[in-house]
Coordinates of C-alpha atoms in Angstrom, one line a residue:
M45 CA 59.6 71.0 43.6
R46 CA 60.6 72.5 47.2
T47 CA 56.9 73.2 48.8
R48 CA 56.3 76.1 50.6
A49 CA 53.6 75.9 53.2
L50 CA 51.9 79.1 55.0
V51 CA 50.1 78.1 58.3
W52 CA 48.0 79.7 59.4
F53 CA 47.3 79.8 63.3
R54 CA 43.6 81.2 64.8
R55 CA 42.1 79.4 68.0
D56 CA 44.9 76.9 68.3
L57 CA 48.3 78.9 69.3
R58 CA 50.0 75.6 70.3
V59 CA 52.8 73.7 68.6
H60 CA 52.3 70.0 70.1
D61 CA 49.3 68.4 68.8
N62 CA 48.2 70.4 66.5
P63 CA 47.0 68.8 63.0
A64 CA 47.4 71.6 60.5
F65 CA 51.1 72.5 61.9
E66 CA 52.3 69.0 62.0
T67 CA 51.0 67.8 58.9
A68 CA 52.8 71.1 57.2
L69 CA 55.5 70.3 58.8
A70 CA 55.7 67.0 57.8
E71 CA 54.6 67.4 54.0
A72 CA 56.7 70.6 53.4
Q73 CA 60.6 71.6 52.8
E74 CA 59.4 75.1 54.2
V75 CA 56.7 76.5 56.6
L76 CA 55.6 79.8 57.3
P77 CA 53.5 80.6 60.2
V78 CA 51.4 83.0 60.2
F79 CA 48.2 84.6 62.4
V80 CA 46.2 87.6 61.4
F81 CA 44.9 89.8 63.3
D82 CA 41.0 90.5 62.5
R83 CA 40.4 93.9 62.4
P84 CA 36.7 94.0 62.1
L85 CA 36.4 92.1 64.5
L86 CA 38.1 93.5 66.9
E87 CA 36.5 96.8 66.1
S88 CA 33.5 94.9 66.6
K89 CA 34.0 95.5 70.6
V90 CA 32.1 91.8 71.1
Y91 CA 35.1 90.7 73.2
G92 CA 36.7 92.6 75.8
S93 CA 40.6 93.8 77.0
A94 CA 40.3 90.7 79.0
W95 CA 39.6 88.5 76.0
V96 CA 42.2 90.3 73.6
S97 CA 45.0 90.4 76.6
F98 CA 44.6 86.8 77.0
M99 CA 44.9 86.2 73.4
L100 CA 48.5 88.2 73.5
E101 CA 50.0 86.3 75.9
C102 CA 49.4 83.1 74.2
L103 CA 50.8 84.6 70.8
R104 CA 54.4 85.6 72.4
E105 CA 54.3 82.2 74.2
L106 CA 53.8 80.7 70.8
D107 CA 56.4 83.1 68.9
G108 CA 58.9 81.6 71.0
A109 CA 57.9 78.3 70.7
L110 CA 58.4 78.4 67.1
S111 CA 61.3 80.6 67.6
Q112 CA 63.0 77.0 69.7
Q113 CA 62.0 75.2 65.8
G114 CA 63.5 77.5 64.1
L115 CA 60.3 79.2 63.0
Q116 CA 59.3 83.0 63.0
L117 CA 55.6 83.8 63.4
R118 CA 54.8 86.5 61.4
W119 CA 51.7 88.6 61.8
S120 CA 49.3 91.2 60.1
L121 CA 46.7 93.2 61.2
G122 CA 43.3 93.6 58.6
D123 CA 40.3 91.6 57.0
P124 CA 41.8 88.3 57.4
R125 CA 39.2 87.9 53.6
E126 CA 42.2 90.5 52.7
E127 CA 45.0 89.6 54.5
L128 CA 45.6 86.1 53.2
P129 CA 45.6 86.2 50.0
K130 CA 47.9 89.0 50.5
L131 CA 50.3 87.0 53.1
V132 CA 50.2 84.1 50.8
R133 CA 51.3 86.5 47.6
D134 CA 54.4 88.2 49.5
L135 CA 55.5 85.0 51.1
G136 CA 55.2 83.3 47.6
A137 CA 53.1 80.2 49.8
D138 CA 52.3 76.9 47.3
V139 CA 49.6 75.6 50.0
V140 CA 47.9 76.9 53.0
Y141 CA 47.3 74.6 56.5
W142 CA 44.7 75.6 58.8
N143 CA 42.6 74.3 61.4
R144 CA 38.7 74.4 61.2
D145 CA 36.8 76.7 63.2
Y146 CA 32.6 76.0 63.6
E147 CA 31.0 79.7 64.3
P148 CA 28.8 80.8 61.5
A149 CA 30.8 83.7 60.5
A150 CA 34.4 82.0 60.9
V151 CA 32.7 79.6 58.6
R152 CA 31.4 82.2 56.0
R153 CA 35.2 83.6 56.4
D154 CA 36.7 80.6 55.5
Q155 CA 34.9 80.3 52.4
V156 CA 35.7 84.1 51.0
V157 CA 39.4 82.9 52.3
G158 CA 39.4 79.4 50.2
K159 CA 37.8 80.7 47.1
A160 CA 40.5 83.8 46.8
L161 CA 43.3 80.8 47.6
H162 CA 41.8 78.5 45.0
E163 CA 41.7 81.4 42.2
M164 CA 45.5 82.2 43.1
G165 CA 46.2 78.3 42.2
V166 CA 46.8 77.9 46.0
L167 CA 46.4 74.5 47.7
V168 CA 44.2 75.1 51.1
R169 CA 44.5 72.0 53.2
T170 CA 42.3 72.0 56.5
F171 CA 41.7 69.9 59.3
A172 CA 39.8 68.6 62.5
D173 CA 41.0 70.3 65.6
H174 CA 39.0 72.2 67.7
L175 CA 36.3 69.8 68.8
V176 CA 37.1 65.9 69.4
F177 CA 34.9 64.8 67.2
E178 CA 33.7 67.1 64.2
P179 CA 29.5 68.2 63.9
Q180 CA 28.9 65.7 61.1
E181 CA 30.8 62.8 62.8
L182 CA 27.4 62.6 65.7
R183 CA 24.6 62.3 64.0
N184 CA 21.0 60.9 65.7
R185 CA 19.2 58.4 63.6
S186 CA 17.1 60.8 61.7
G187 CA 20.5 61.9 60.8
H188 CA 20.7 65.6 62.3
P189 CA 22.4 66.8 64.9
F190 CA 21.6 66.3 68.3
Q191 CA 18.6 68.3 70.3
R192 CA 19.4 66.4 73.9
Y193 CA 22.8 66.6 75.7
A194 CA 21.9 62.7 77.1
A195 CA 21.4 61.6 73.8
F196 CA 24.5 63.4 72.6
R197 CA 26.7 62.2 75.4
S198 CA 26.2 58.7 74.4
A199 CA 26.9 58.9 71.3
W200 CA 29.9 60.9 72.0
W201 CA 31.1 58.5 74.3
K202 CA 30.4 54.9 71.3
R203 CA 32.3 57.2 69.1
W204 CA 35.3 57.7 71.8
Q205 CA 35.4 53.4 72.4
A206 CA 35.2 52.8 68.8
T207 CA 37.5 55.7 67.6
P208 CA 39.4 57.1 70.6
P209 CA 40.9 60.2 68.7
A210 CA 45.1 60.4 68.8
V211 CA 47.3 62.7 69.6
G212 CA 49.3 64.2 68.0
S213 CA 53.1 64.2 67.6
S214 CA 55.8 67.3 68.7
R215 CA 57.6 67.3 65.2
R216 CA 60.4 69.6 65.0
G217 CA 60.3 72.1 62.1
R218 CA 62.1 73.4 59.6
P219 CA 63.5 76.9 59.0
S220 CA 61.0 79.7 58.2
A221 CA 63.9 80.9 55.2
Q222 CA 66.7 78.5 53.8
G223 CA 69.7 80.1 55.4
T224 CA 68.0 82.6 58.1
P225 CA 68.6 82.6 61.3
V226 CA 65.7 83.6 63.5
R227 CA 65.9 86.7 64.9
G228 CA 64.5 87.8 68.2
P229 CA 60.4 87.9 69.7
V230 CA 58.3 88.8 67.5
E231 CA 56.7 92.5 68.4
F232 CA 52.9 92.1 68.3
P233 CA 50.7 95.0 68.7
S234 CA 50.3 96.0 72.5
V235 CA 46.6 96.0 73.7
T236 CA 46.6 99.7 73.2
D237 CA 47.6 99.9 69.8
L238 CA 44.4 97.2 69.3
G239 CA 42.1 99.6 70.8
Y240 CA 41.5 97.9 74.1
A241 CA 42.5 98.8 77.5
P242 CA 45.4 97.3 79.3
F243 CA 44.0 94.0 81.9
R244 CA 46.3 91.6 84.0
G245 CA 44.0 88.4 84.8
T246 CA 44.8 85.8 87.1
I247 CA 44.9 82.9 84.5
R248 CA 48.4 82.7 82.5
G249 CA 48.4 82.8 78.8
G250 CA 50.2 80.5 76.3
E251 CA 50.6 76.7 75.8
A252 CA 53.2 75.5 78.2
A253 CA 51.0 77.4 81.4
A254 CA 48.2 75.2 79.8
R255 CA 50.2 71.4 79.7
A256 CA 51.5 72.8 83.7
R257 CA 48.1 73.4 85.0
L258 CA 46.7 70.5 83.4
R259 CA 49.4 68.7 84.7
D260 CA 48.3 70.3 88.5
F261 CA 44.5 69.9 87.9
V262 CA 45.1 65.9 87.2
A263 CA 47.4 65.0 90.3
G264 CA 45.1 67.0 92.2
P265 CA 41.6 68.8 92.5
L266 CA 40.6 66.4 89.8
H267 CA 40.6 63.8 92.5
T268 CA 37.9 65.8 94.2
Y269 CA 36.2 67.5 91.0
A270 CA 32.5 66.0 91.7
V271 CA 31.9 67.9 94.5
G272 CA 34.7 70.4 94.9
R273 CA 33.9 72.3 91.4
N274 CA 31.0 73.3 93.2
R275 CA 33.3 75.5 95.8
P276 CA 34.0 79.0 94.3
S277 CA 36.4 80.0 97.2
E278 CA 38.7 76.9 96.8
D279 CA 40.8 75.9 93.7
T280 CA 39.1 73.0 92.9
T281 CA 38.4 73.5 88.8
S282 CA 40.3 73.2 86.1
A283 CA 40.1 76.9 85.0
L284 CA 41.6 75.8 81.7
S285 CA 38.4 77.0 79.6
P286 CA 40.6 79.9 78.2
H287 CA 42.8 77.5 77.0
F288 CA 40.3 75.4 75.0
R289 CA 39.2 78.9 73.9
F290 CA 42.3 79.8 72.4
G291 CA 43.9 76.0 71.6
T292 CA 46.7 76.4 73.7
L293 CA 45.5 72.8 75.0
S294 CA 43.9 70.8 72.7
P295 CA 40.5 68.9 74.1
R296 CA 41.9 65.5 72.7
L297 CA 45.2 65.7 75.5
A298 CA 43.1 67.0 78.1
I299 CA 41.1 63.8 78.4
R300 CA 43.7 60.9 77.7
A301 CA 45.1 62.7 80.6
A302 CA 41.7 62.6 82.8
L303 CA 41.3 58.9 81.6
G304 CA 44.9 58.1 82.4
R305 CA 44.4 58.7 86.2
L306 CA 42.3 55.5 85.8
A307 CA 44.8 53.7 84.1
D308 CA 47.3 54.5 87.1
H309 CA 44.6 53.1 89.3
G310 CA 45.8 55.9 91.5
A311 CA 43.1 57.4 94.4
V312 CA 41.1 59.3 92.0
S313 CA 37.6 58.0 91.4
R314 CA 35.5 57.1 88.1
P315 CA 33.0 60.0 89.1
D316 CA 34.8 62.6 89.6
V317 CA 37.3 62.0 86.3
Y318 CA 33.5 61.6 84.1
T319 CA 31.8 63.9 86.1
W320 CA 34.9 66.8 84.7
I321 CA 34.8 64.9 81.1
D322 CA 31.1 65.5 80.8
E323 CA 32.2 69.6 81.2
L324 CA 34.1 68.9 77.7
I325 CA 31.2 67.3 76.3
W326 CA 28.8 70.0 77.2
R327 CA 31.2 72.2 75.6
E328 CA 31.4 70.1 71.9
F329 CA 27.6 70.0 72.3
F330 CA 27.1 73.6 71.9
H331 CA 29.4 73.7 69.1
H332 CA 27.1 71.0 67.2
V333 CA 24.2 72.9 68.4
L334 CA 25.8 76.0 66.5
V335 CA 26.4 74.1 64.0
G336 CA 23.1 72.8 62.9
Y337 CA 21.1 75.6 64.3
P338 CA 23.2 78.9 64.0
H339 CA 19.9 80.6 64.1
V340 CA 20.5 80.9 67.8
V341 CA 23.4 83.1 67.7
E342 CA 20.4 85.7 66.9
G343 CA 17.8 84.7 69.7
P344 CA 16.3 81.3 71.3
F345 CA 17.0 77.7 69.8
R346 CA 13.1 77.6 69.7
P347 CA 11.2 80.3 68.5
T348 CA 8.2 79.1 70.6
A349 CA 10.2 79.4 74.1
V350 CA 8.1 81.1 76.5
V351 CA 9.7 83.7 78.1
A352 CA 8.3 86.3 81.3
P353 CA 7.7 89.3 79.9
P354 CA 10.1 92.3 80.9
R355 CA 9.4 94.4 83.9
R356 CA 7.5 97.6 83.6
T357 CA 9.5 100.4 82.0
E358 CA 13.0 100.5 80.6
A359 CA 14.2 102.7 82.5
D360 CA 13.5 100.2 85.6
S361 CA 15.3 97.4 83.5
L362 CA 18.6 99.6 82.8
L363 CA 19.0 100.3 86.4
L364 CA 18.9 96.7 87.5
F365 CA 21.2 96.0 84.8
R366 CA 23.3 97.8 85.6
A367 CA 23.3 96.8 89.4
W368 CA 23.7 93.7 88.3
C369 CA 26.8 94.2 85.8
E370 CA 28.9 96.3 88.6
G371 CA 28.1 93.8 91.4
R372 CA 26.0 95.7 93.4
T373 CA 22.5 94.3 93.4
G374 CA 22.5 93.3 97.7
F375 CA 22.7 89.4 96.9
P376 CA 26.5 89.1 98.1
L377 CA 26.9 85.5 95.5
V378 CA 26.2 87.4 92.7
D379 CA 27.9 90.4 93.4
A380 CA 30.9 88.3 94.1
G381 CA 31.1 86.6 90.8
M382 CA 30.1 90.0 88.7
R383 CA 33.2 92.1 90.1
Q384 CA 35.1 88.4 89.9
L385 CA 34.5 88.9 86.0
N386 CA 35.2 92.5 86.2
T387 CA 38.7 92.0 87.5
T388 CA 39.9 88.6 86.5
G389 CA 38.1 88.3 83.2
W390 CA 37.1 84.6 84.3
M391 CA 34.1 83.5 86.8
H392 CA 33.5 80.2 88.9
N393 CA 31.1 77.7 86.6
R394 CA 28.7 77.3 89.5
V395 CA 28.6 81.1 90.5
R396 CA 27.8 81.5 86.4
M397 CA 24.1 79.2 86.9
V398 CA 23.7 81.3 89.3
T399 CA 24.3 85.5 88.2
A400 CA 23.2 84.6 84.7
S401 CA 19.5 82.7 86.4
F402 CA 19.1 85.9 88.6
L403 CA 19.7 87.8 85.8
V404 CA 16.3 86.0 83.8
K405 CA 14.0 85.2 86.5
D406 CA 14.5 86.9 89.3
L407 CA 15.3 90.4 87.5
R408 CA 13.2 89.5 84.4
L409 CA 16.2 90.7 81.7
D410 CA 16.8 89.7 78.4
W411 CA 18.9 86.9 78.7
R412 CA 20.9 88.3 75.3
W413 CA 22.4 91.3 77.6
G414 CA 23.6 88.9 80.0
E415 CA 25.1 87.0 77.2
R416 CA 26.7 90.2 75.3
Y417 CA 28.1 91.2 78.8
F418 CA 29.5 88.2 78.8
M419 CA 31.2 87.9 75.6
S420 CA 33.1 91.3 76.6
H421 CA 34.3 90.5 79.7
L422 CA 34.9 86.8 79.7
L423 CA 38.8 85.4 78.9
D424 CA 37.2 82.5 78.0
A425 CA 34.6 84.1 75.5
D426 CA 33.6 81.5 73.1
T427 CA 30.1 82.0 71.2
A428 CA 29.0 78.8 71.5
V429 CA 29.6 77.6 75.0
N430 CA 28.9 81.3 76.2
N431 CA 25.3 80.6 73.9
G432 CA 24.5 77.4 75.1
N433 CA 25.1 78.1 78.5
W434 CA 22.7 81.0 79.0
Q435 CA 20.3 79.5 76.7
W436 CA 20.7 76.7 79.4
C437 CA 19.8 79.3 82.4
A438 CA 16.9 81.3 80.4
S439 CA 15.1 78.1 79.6
T440 CA 15.1 79.0 75.4
G441 CA 17.6 75.9 74.7
T442 CA 17.5 72.8 73.1
D443 CA 16.2 71.4 76.6
A444 CA 14.1 74.4 77.8
M445 CA 12.4 74.1 81.0
P446 CA 10.6 77.5 82.2
G447 CA 9.2 76.4 85.3
Y448 CA 12.9 75.5 86.8
R449 CA 16.5 76.1 87.2
I450 CA 15.8 79.4 89.1
F451 CA 18.8 79.2 91.6
N452 CA 18.0 81.2 95.3
P453 CA 21.1 83.0 95.5
T454 CA 21.3 83.0 98.9
V455 CA 20.8 79.6 99.6
Q456 CA 23.5 78.8 96.5
G457 CA 26.2 81.0 98.7
K458 CA 24.8 79.0 102.3
K459 CA 25.0 75.9 100.4
F460 CA 28.3 76.1 98.7
D461 CA 30.3 79.3 100.0
P462 CA 29.2 78.6 103.3
D463 CA 32.6 80.3 105.3
G464 CA 32.0 83.3 102.6
G465 CA 35.7 82.7 101.7
Y466 CA 34.9 83.6 98.1
I467 CA 32.4 86.2 98.9
R468 CA 34.4 88.0 101.2
R469 CA 37.5 88.1 98.4
H470 CA 35.3 89.9 95.8
V471 CA 32.9 91.9 98.2
T472 CA 35.1 93.6 100.4
E473 CA 33.1 95.8 102.4
L474 CA 31.3 92.4 103.5
A475 CA 35.1 91.2 104.7
G476 CA 34.0 92.0 108.2
V477 CA 30.5 90.8 108.4
P478 CA 29.9 87.5 110.7
S479 CA 29.2 84.7 109.0
K480 CA 25.8 84.4 110.5
W481 CA 24.6 87.4 108.3
L482 CA 27.0 87.5 105.3
H483 CA 24.4 85.9 102.8
E484 CA 21.9 88.2 104.0
P485 CA 23.9 91.5 105.3
A486 CA 20.7 93.5 105.3
A487 CA 19.1 91.3 108.1
M488 CA 21.9 92.6 110.4
S489 CA 20.5 95.3 113.0
L490 CA 22.0 99.1 112.8
E491 CA 24.2 97.8 115.8
W492 CA 25.9 95.1 114.0
Q493 CA 26.4 96.9 111.0
A494 CA 28.1 99.6 112.6
R495 CA 30.1 97.2 114.0
A496 CA 30.8 95.2 111.0
R497 CA 31.8 98.5 109.6
C498 CA 29.0 97.7 106.7
R499 CA 26.0 100.2 106.3
I500 CA 23.2 98.9 104.3
G501 CA 22.2 101.3 101.8
A502 CA 25.8 103.4 102.3
D503 CA 28.7 100.9 101.9
Y504 CA 26.6 97.7 100.2
P505 CA 23.6 98.1 98.4
P506 CA 20.1 96.6 100.1
P507 CA 18.8 93.7 97.8
V508 CA 17.4 95.2 94.1
V509 CA 14.4 92.2 94.7
E510 CA 13.2 90.1 97.5
H511 CA 14.0 86.4 95.9
E512 CA 10.7 84.6 96.6
R513 CA 8.5 87.2 95.6
A514 CA 10.5 87.5 91.9
R515 CA 10.0 83.7 91.8
R516 CA 6.5 83.7 92.3
E517 CA 6.3 86.3 89.9
Y518 CA 8.0 84.8 87.5
L519 CA 6.6 81.5 87.3
A520 CA 3.1 83.0 87.5
L521 CA 3.9 85.5 83.7
V522 CA 5.8 82.2 82.3
G523 CA 2.3 80.2 82.9
A524 CA -0.1 82.8 81.9
E525 CA 2.1 83.0 78.5
S526 CA 2.2 79.5 78.3
R527 CA -1.6 79.0 78.5
R528 CA -1.7 82.0 76.0
D529 CA 0.6 80.5 73.6
H530 CA -1.5 77.2 73.9
G531 CA -4.8 79.5 73.6
N532 CA -5.8 78.5 77.3

């Protein structure tokens, strides 16, 4: 019997080291790759133009890679719960392959699709791919998901050392229709067709770009990553997070590439390699937390988390939030980060922590406002990672520490962008400000403001808050809330 397999591509937009795709190629006589543009998700506007544009770029590259293997990517637009069964009927598929997704909404969607296909008599085969280890593979001694990163990291490494996951092969495909040549590139809907504004970021999408960036990173920036990762003005991070989000690169391949540098006995040091891999383990940790405790999507990990009360009026809060969103807070590092996000769809990780801390602890705004804003602007917008990082900064997550993680944006700027290259690149009105005042431009005299062509209050705003005062207020309010919760 001739088997016709449908492969549902989702957040795994690559042909190499793709378990669902490779297994379909090995088992079926005919392979039909498909992608569904999720209309309800797109209409929700949870994600933004940067995210959608990057996805389309990845899809175009995937289509080209499939075409080289004699396969053609088909697509549809609608609700996947309806579109997948329809595609199966129209294409006469006997079996459907896909790689598992762990977000709560995706799990519910896949359950509905799986049930519909079962009722149609169609076999469904799913595979682990998006994470190195699935949530059920790592548990604490009580059999529950880990709540502390240190314990999770230890268990993760033990598992890796015991059974390091293999990287898949690059098996060649079979034609999608017997005797029918694949004709040219697929015409996908444009970003405007999908209801979004055109956007062009600085990070290229697609598997080829991801693999090239990985090669460049492990050959260069990885060698000084432990220190270099904190320098936003330099190209010293991997910038691979969008590729992990859309699956144009597998974490297995990335980690093996990094560890391979140690095996080569090159100049790279163990601390640099393991510091970078730690970032990928954090990514896995946040996904495991999301699966084990899906309520984090709606609010704090701990319902009893202590947070400072908001500012006096909603109008005050909205004005401060707008200044933060637009990069007009008067704190150069914060403003540079927000403008980088708004114009490129990406933000340096060190600066993400500073901007998040500033929103929550200086401005005393709800961390969920920032979480939603990041989701709607980031190329790498990912529910688990974005939520986990925001809850870490807001001290509401698994390891809440309300009195800590208060970043002084001025000190952070002086320490990690001492020459101001990052700030001047993104806050152009500060380009002429001498380094002496770059991180505190409001301290310039009127004479120096004229010389620098940067008038505070006209060309660049004064600080919207006084950091030290905001820090003291936050700590006092958190302390009062904590005492009230404990009945003291």
